[in-house]
C-alpha cells in the first residue's frame, strides 16, 4: 500500500507538471493580454505599454518566463497578481475558505441526501417513494447549476422579496450572516450532486440486494435494518464513493457559477476574473492549486475504496 | 430506375429549384432589423421632426448656423420627453432642499471587479479609473469641476470651483497662477498622515510628482515650475499662457495623494487610500469597499450645512446582472447603471418604482462615443477627404441608433459642446446633419464623392473593431455600418480583435479601426488638441495637418469661456467636420437606476468615473421613502 501511495504521488506530480505546462502556454496563446486590460481606461503610448511589459517580464521568450516562474514557485513564490499587484497566494488564501466552505456544505447536502434517497428508492423499488426519488434525480440532473441559481435569485427577489446578502463575511467573523449567504448556493450545488449520486446509489443498491448473501441474510430471518444497513449499504457505497470523488472536479467548476451569482468571493470567481483579465500568475496558481486538489482527492478516494472493500489491495 | 423513383426525384428536384429561386429573389431585398424594438422604431421614425435641409457650415459667404441653442425638437421623441423634464441636469434639484443626515448608501461598482481588496495599479503612475473612483471621493483636488447637477451647485458651466484652494489669481500674461489654500483642510486621521494639515508643500510635491513620474506628465509640459512662498500659497508657473490649467487641475486624475502614502509604497495608494475628501476608507475587503464620513471635511453646502450628509458609502462588486437586479428589487442595492437599452427597458418594466434617468449631464456624454480611426501613416483611400466624407454620409446613424439604443443617442462633437461651443447639450443626429453636412445620411451623395475621389466602384478596406462593447459600439452595430458602406461599394474586411485598445494605442492597425471611448477621457478641454494635434498625446492615428495645428495653437492662449475662444472653437469645429479626420458615429446614453429613497444623486456612476463620484457629497437618503428596507432603517442624526 505504501508503495502504491508513493507511486500515485509521483504520478500526481507528473500530472501537475503537465498541468503547469498546458496552463502556462495556452493562456499566453489567448488573444489579448493583461496590458490590454490595464490600459483600457486611457490608451497609453506604445512606449509606456512596452515599459510595463518589460517590468512584468512579459517581453521575454515564453520558455524563459516558464522556467523563471517554475523556479520561483519551487521557492514558494508564486508571483504577484498583475491586476491587483498583491501576491498571488494572498489572493488565494483569502478565497480558499469561501470555496472550501461552499464545497463542503454542498457535499454535506449531497452525500446524505443522495445516499438516502437512492437507498429508499432501491429498497422500495416501484413504489411511490421510488418514483419520487427517480423524478428528483432526473430533475436535478436536467437543470444546470446556472439555471437553477438564476431562477432562485430572480424568483426569490420578485415573489418573496428576498435576496441573499451581498456583503460576504467569513464564518468565524459572523456565522449567521455567513451561512445565510452560503446555504442557498450550497443547496443548489448539493442537490445537483445528490441527484447523480442518488442514481448511482439506487442502481448499486439494487444490484447488491440481488446478491446471494443478501438472500441468505433474508432467509436467516434478519431484520430489514440489519440486512440493509449491515450487509448491503457498505457494498453499495463503493461506486458512489468513486463517483463522488470524480464529482469533486465538477464541484470546483460549479462553484464558479454559484460564486458569481451569489457574490461569493471564492476561488472560482478568482479564477474567472483572472482568465478574463489574462492575469497569468493568478491563472497559473489557481489552476495548479485546483489540479492538486483533484489529484490528491482522487488518491484519497482510492485509498478509501480499499478501506471500504477489503478485497481491494494495491500492490 | 422505377417510375415511382423518377417521380420522386423529379419532385425533389423541382422543389429544390423553386427553393433556390426564392432564396435568390429574397437576397436582393433589404432584410429588416431583427431588433425587438422594430415596431417602436417605426413609430419613432414616423413622429420624429424632419431634419430640414442641411446647410454647409463651410460654404464660403454663407452664415454659419447658430449652434449655441439646442434644437430640442430634433431629438427623438423618447429623448425629448426626458430632456424637457430635467433639462440637461439629470436630476432636478430637490425642492425643498432639506438634506437628511445619516444612513449608508450601497452601490454596485464595476471598478472593483477583478481587483479584490485593492484599487489596482497606482493611479498616478498608470491610468486606472477604478482608483480615481475611490480616490475622487476619499480625497480632493486643488480645484474641482463644477458638476452642473445636483441641488447645491449652480447652473453648471463646468468651470472649476474651489476645493483645497479657496481662491486664485493669474498674471496678466497668463503664465503665473497663484492659489491660496484654505486654512481648515486636514488629511484624514489615518496612517501615514494621521490627520495633519494639508499644506502648500503637499500640493507642490503632488504636482511635481505628476509632472515627472505620472502618466499625465505629457499634459503638464506647459507647467515649468511650482513654488510655495508660504504654507498656504502655491504659485504655478507656465512656459506659455495656459488658460486650461484650472481644468487640468480639476480633472479626476489630479486628485491628490499625500507624499507619505507615496513613500510608503504602492500598497498605501492601492490598498489604504487616505485623503482630505468627504469620505474616508473604513474597510477594503474582497467583497466590499466601505467608506465612512470624514468628520473633519472642510466643505459646507450653500446653506452652510456641513457636508457630507450620509454616514457612509459601501461599494459592493456584484458581478452577475441578475443578482444586481435582484438586489435592486429587494432594496439591498441603491444604485445601478445600464449601458445597453435592453437592460434598461427590462429593469424599467420589472422594478417600476426606480428612478431612471440619463447618467450625468451632457458634459459626460462625450466620454462614451464610437468613432472611426484611420491610419494616416499609411497610404490609402482615406487620405482623400472626399472618401472620409463619403464614408460618413453613407452611415445611417439614426437607424442604427434606433435599433441598438432605442433612439437614445447623440452625436459626439469633436469640440466640447458646453465649454467651447457655448451650447448646453450635445447634438442630435438630425441637428448635426444640419450644421455639419457630412453627417447627413445621403448614400447617393456619398457615391458621387467616391467617384470624384477616383473610386467610382468603391474599394476594399480592413477595419478592426473591439469585441467587448455592448449596446452601441458592439460588433453588431459596426456590422450595420459595414452594411451601409457596402451599398456605396466599400467592402470591409472586418477583423474583430480583443486587443483593439492596445492596437490603437500602439498604432498597430494598418488601415482603419472602429473604436469606442473618447480618448481624451475627462480632459474634455483638450479633446480636439489631444486627439488631432500633430503631437497630441492621444493622436494615435498619425494625423499631421498644419492648418489644424495652427487653429488649435491659436486657441490655446484664449481665455476659457470667452467669446474669442468660442469663435475660434467654432472655426475648428467646422474645419474638423469638413475634413472628417475622425468621423464620429454616436454616443449612447448611459442610464442610472436609483432607489426612491436616494435623493440628489446623479452621475455618481462608473460611467462618470472620469469625473469622480464626488457628487455623492451632496446625496442623502430618505428613510421614510416608500420601500426603504427595514433592515437598513436609520434614525436621522441632527445637523452637525
PDB file of N, CA and C in Angstrom, chain A residues 4-44:
ATOM      1  N   UNK A   4       2.238   1.861  -3.268  1.00  0.00           N
ATOM      2  CA  UNK A   4       1.183   2.351  -4.152  1.00  0.00           C
ATOM      3  C   UNK A   4       0.981   3.854  -3.950  1.00  0.00           C
ATOM      4  N   UNK A   5       0.931   4.265  -2.717  1.00  0.00           N
ATOM      5  CA  UNK A   5       0.707   5.684  -2.417  1.00  0.00           C
ATOM      6  C   UNK A   5       1.858   6.527  -2.965  1.00  0.00           C
ATOM      7  N   UNK A   6       3.075   6.030  -2.756  1.00  0.00           N
ATOM      8  CA  UNK A   6       4.230   6.784  -3.252  1.00  0.00           C
ATOM      9  C   UNK A   6       4.171   6.917  -4.763  1.00  0.00           C
ATOM     10  N   UNK A   7       3.833   5.777  -5.386  1.00  0.00           N
ATOM     11  CA  UNK A   7       3.744   5.779  -6.846  1.00  0.00           C
ATOM     12  C   UNK A   7       2.682   6.761  -7.319  1.00  0.00           C
ATOM     13  N   UNK A   8       1.574   6.758  -6.660  1.00  0.00           N
ATOM     14  CA  UNK A   8       0.485   7.670  -7.053  1.00  0.00           C
ATOM     15  C   UNK A   8       0.889   9.128  -6.855  1.00  0.00           C
ATOM     16  N   UNK A   9       1.606   9.380  -5.782  1.00  0.00           N
ATOM     17  CA  UNK A   9       2.052  10.752  -5.522  1.00  0.00           C
ATOM     18  C   UNK A   9       2.984  11.213  -6.631  1.00  0.00           C
ATOM     19  N   UNK A  10       3.912  10.322  -6.994  1.00  0.00           N
ATOM     20  CA  UNK A  10       4.855  10.695  -8.050  1.00  0.00           C
ATOM     21  C   UNK A  10       4.122  10.924  -9.368  1.00  0.00           C
ATOM     22  N   UNK A  11       3.189  10.063  -9.654  1.00  0.00           N
ATOM     23  CA  UNK A  11       2.385  10.246 -10.873  1.00  0.00           C
ATOM     24  C   UNK A  11       1.585  11.542 -10.808  1.00  0.00           C
ATOM     25  N   UNK A  12       1.108  11.805  -9.609  1.00  0.00           N
ATOM     26  CA  UNK A  12       0.349  13.043  -9.422  1.00  0.00           C
ATOM     27  C   UNK A  12       1.207  14.266  -9.699  1.00  0.00           C
ATOM     28  N   UNK A  13       2.435  14.211  -9.264  1.00  0.00           N
ATOM     29  CA  UNK A  13       3.351  15.336  -9.506  1.00  0.00           C
ATOM     30  C   UNK A  13       3.611  15.495 -10.998  1.00  0.00           C
ATOM     31  N   UNK A  14       3.711  14.359 -11.659  1.00  0.00           N
ATOM     32  CA  UNK A  14       3.905  14.426 -13.117  1.00  0.00           C
ATOM     33  C   UNK A  14       2.698  15.084 -13.785  1.00  0.00           C
ATOM     34  N   UNK A  15       1.528  14.692 -13.323  1.00  0.00           N
ATOM     35  CA  UNK A  15       0.291  15.292 -13.861  1.00  0.00           C
ATOM     36  C   UNK A  15       0.293  16.794 -13.611  1.00  0.00           C
ATOM     37  N   UNK A  16       0.690  17.170 -12.433  1.00  0.00           N
ATOM     38  CA  UNK A  16       0.672  18.604 -12.090  1.00  0.00           C
ATOM     39  C   UNK A  16       1.669  19.372 -12.950  1.00  0.00           C
ATOM     40  N   UNK A  17       2.790  18.754 -13.213  1.00  0.00           N
ATOM     41  CA  UNK A  17       3.760  19.420 -14.069  1.00  0.00           C
ATOM     42  C   UNK A  17       3.184  19.647 -15.466  1.00  0.00           C
ATOM     43  N   UNK A  18       2.508  18.613 -15.972  1.00  0.00           N
ATOM     44  CA  UNK A  18       1.856  18.765 -17.278  1.00  0.00           C
ATOM     45  C   UNK A  18       0.797  19.857 -17.241  1.00  0.00           C
ATOM     46  N   UNK A  19       0.109  19.918 -16.132  1.00  0.00           N
ATOM     47  CA  UNK A  19      -0.922  20.964 -15.972  1.00  0.00           C
ATOM     48  C   UNK A  19      -0.277  22.343 -16.055  1.00  0.00           C
ATOM     49  N   UNK A  20       0.861  22.507 -15.402  1.00  0.00           N
ATOM     50  CA  UNK A  20       1.514  23.827 -15.438  1.00  0.00           C
ATOM     51  C   UNK A  20       1.924  24.164 -16.865  1.00  0.00           C
ATOM     52  N   UNK A  21       2.435  23.172 -17.574  1.00  0.00           N
ATOM     53  CA  UNK A  21       2.850  23.418 -18.959  1.00  0.00           C
ATOM     54  C   UNK A  21       1.668  23.852 -19.809  1.00  0.00           C
ATOM     55  N   UNK A  22       0.612  23.072 -19.704  1.00  0.00           N
ATOM     56  CA  UNK A  22      -0.566  23.360 -20.548  1.00  0.00           C
ATOM     57  C   UNK A  22      -1.146  24.720 -20.183  1.00  0.00           C
ATOM     58  N   UNK A  23      -1.299  24.967 -18.892  1.00  0.00           N
ATOM     59  CA  UNK A  23      -1.895  26.241 -18.455  1.00  0.00           C
ATOM     60  C   UNK A  23      -1.036  27.407 -18.885  1.00  0.00           C
ATOM     61  N   UNK A  24       0.241  27.279 -18.669  1.00  0.00           N
ATOM     62  CA  UNK A  24       1.144  28.394 -18.958  1.00  0.00           C
ATOM     63  C   UNK A  24       1.061  28.791 -20.423  1.00  0.00           C
ATOM     64  N   UNK A  25       1.184  27.789 -21.291  1.00  0.00           N
ATOM     65  CA  UNK A  25       1.288  28.127 -22.709  1.00  0.00           C
ATOM     66  C   UNK A  25      -0.061  28.423 -23.349  1.00  0.00           C
ATOM     67  N   UNK A  26      -1.099  27.751 -22.903  1.00  0.00           N
ATOM     68  CA  UNK A  26      -2.400  28.031 -23.531  1.00  0.00           C
ATOM     69  C   UNK A  26      -2.913  29.421 -23.143  1.00  0.00           C
ATOM     70  N   UNK A  27      -2.672  29.846 -21.916  1.00  0.00           N
ATOM     71  CA  UNK A  27      -3.164  31.184 -21.549  1.00  0.00           C
ATOM     72  C   UNK A  27      -2.434  32.261 -22.334  1.00  0.00           C
ATOM     73  N   UNK A  28      -1.202  32.023 -22.628  1.00  0.00           N
ATOM     74  CA  UNK A  28      -0.472  33.026 -23.390  1.00  0.00           C
ATOM     75  C   UNK A  28      -0.823  33.020 -24.867  1.00  0.00           C
ATOM     76  N   UNK A  29      -1.495  31.955 -25.272  1.00  0.00           N
ATOM     77  CA  UNK A  29      -1.947  31.907 -26.666  1.00  0.00           C
ATOM     78  C   UNK A  29      -3.304  32.574 -26.837  1.00  0.00           C
ATOM     79  N   UNK A  30      -3.964  32.881 -25.715  1.00  0.00           N
ATOM     80  CA  UNK A  30      -5.261  33.547 -25.810  1.00  0.00           C
ATOM     81  C   UNK A  30      -5.070  34.922 -26.430  1.00  0.00           C
ATOM     82  N   UNK A  31      -6.035  35.380 -27.216  1.00  0.00           N
ATOM     83  CA  UNK A  31      -5.902  36.732 -27.777  1.00  0.00           C
ATOM     84  C   UNK A  31      -5.985  37.791 -26.687  1.00  0.00           C
ATOM     85  N   UNK A  32      -5.241  38.848 -26.859  1.00  0.00           N
ATOM     86  CA  UNK A  32      -5.250  39.915 -25.873  1.00  0.00           C
ATOM     87  C   UNK A  32      -4.368  39.554 -24.700  1.00  0.00           C
ATOM     88  N   UNK A  33      -3.905  40.543 -24.008  1.00  0.00           N
ATOM     89  CA  UNK A  33      -3.143  40.232 -22.809  1.00  0.00           C
ATOM     90  C   UNK A  33      -3.535  41.198 -21.694  1.00  0.00           C
ATOM     91  N   UNK A  34      -2.895  41.016 -20.570  1.00  0.00           N
ATOM     92  CA  UNK A  34      -3.298  41.768 -19.390  1.00  0.00           C
ATOM     93  C   UNK A  34      -3.069  43.263 -19.586  1.00  0.00           C
ATOM     94  N   UNK A  35      -2.150  43.627 -20.446  1.00  0.00           N
ATOM     95  CA  UNK A  35      -1.895  45.051 -20.653  1.00  0.00           C
ATOM     96  C   UNK A  35      -3.087  45.719 -21.319  1.00  0.00           C
ATOM     97  N   UNK A  36      -3.772  44.975 -22.138  1.00  0.00           N
ATOM     98  CA  UNK A  36      -4.982  45.495 -22.754  1.00  0.00           C
ATOM     99  C   UNK A  36      -5.999  45.879 -21.681  1.00  0.00           C
ATOM    100  N   UNK A  37      -6.068  45.087 -20.629  1.00  0.00           N
ATOM    101  CA  UNK A  37      -6.971  45.389 -19.524  1.00  0.00           C
ATOM    102  C   UNK A  37      -6.430  46.528 -18.684  1.00  0.00           C
ATOM    103  N   UNK A  38      -5.163  46.492 -18.426  1.00  0.00           N
ATOM    104  CA  UNK A  38      -4.569  47.519 -17.568  1.00  0.00           C
ATOM    105  C   UNK A  38      -4.710  48.890 -18.190  1.00  0.00           C
ATOM    106  N   UNK A  39      -4.595  48.953 -19.495  1.00  0.00           N
ATOM    107  CA  UNK A  39      -4.589  50.250 -20.154  1.00  0.00           C
ATOM    108  C   UNK A  39      -5.910  50.563 -20.832  1.00  0.00           C
ATOM    109  N   UNK A  40      -6.945  49.837 -20.509  1.00  0.00           N
ATOM    110  CA  UNK A  40      -8.184  50.058 -21.246  1.00  0.00           C
ATOM    111  C   UNK A  40      -8.839  51.386 -20.892  1.00  0.00           C
ATOM    112  N   UNK A  41      -8.492  51.952 -19.739  1.00  0.00           N
ATOM    113  CA  UNK A  41      -9.156  53.183 -19.335  1.00  0.00           C
ATOM    114  C   UNK A  41      -8.715  54.364 -20.172  1.00  0.00           C
ATOM    115  N   UNK A  42      -7.473  54.425 -20.447  1.00  0.00           N
ATOM    116  CA  UNK A  42      -6.991  55.539 -21.271  1.00  0.00           C
ATOM    117  C   UNK A  42      -5.850  54.987 -22.095  1.00  0.00           C
ATOM    118  N   UNK A  43      -5.936  55.131 -23.362  1.00  0.00           N
ATOM    119  CA  UNK A  43      -4.948  54.494 -24.221  1.00  0.00           C
ATOM    120  C   UNK A  43      -3.568  55.056 -23.952  1.00  0.00           C
ATOM    121  N   UNK A  44      -2.631  54.198 -23.812  1.00  0.00           N
ATOM    122  CA  UNK A  44      -1.275  54.618 -23.490  1.00  0.00           C
ATOM    123  C   UNK A  44      -0.418  54.524 -24.731  1.00  0.00           C
TER     124      UNK A  44
END
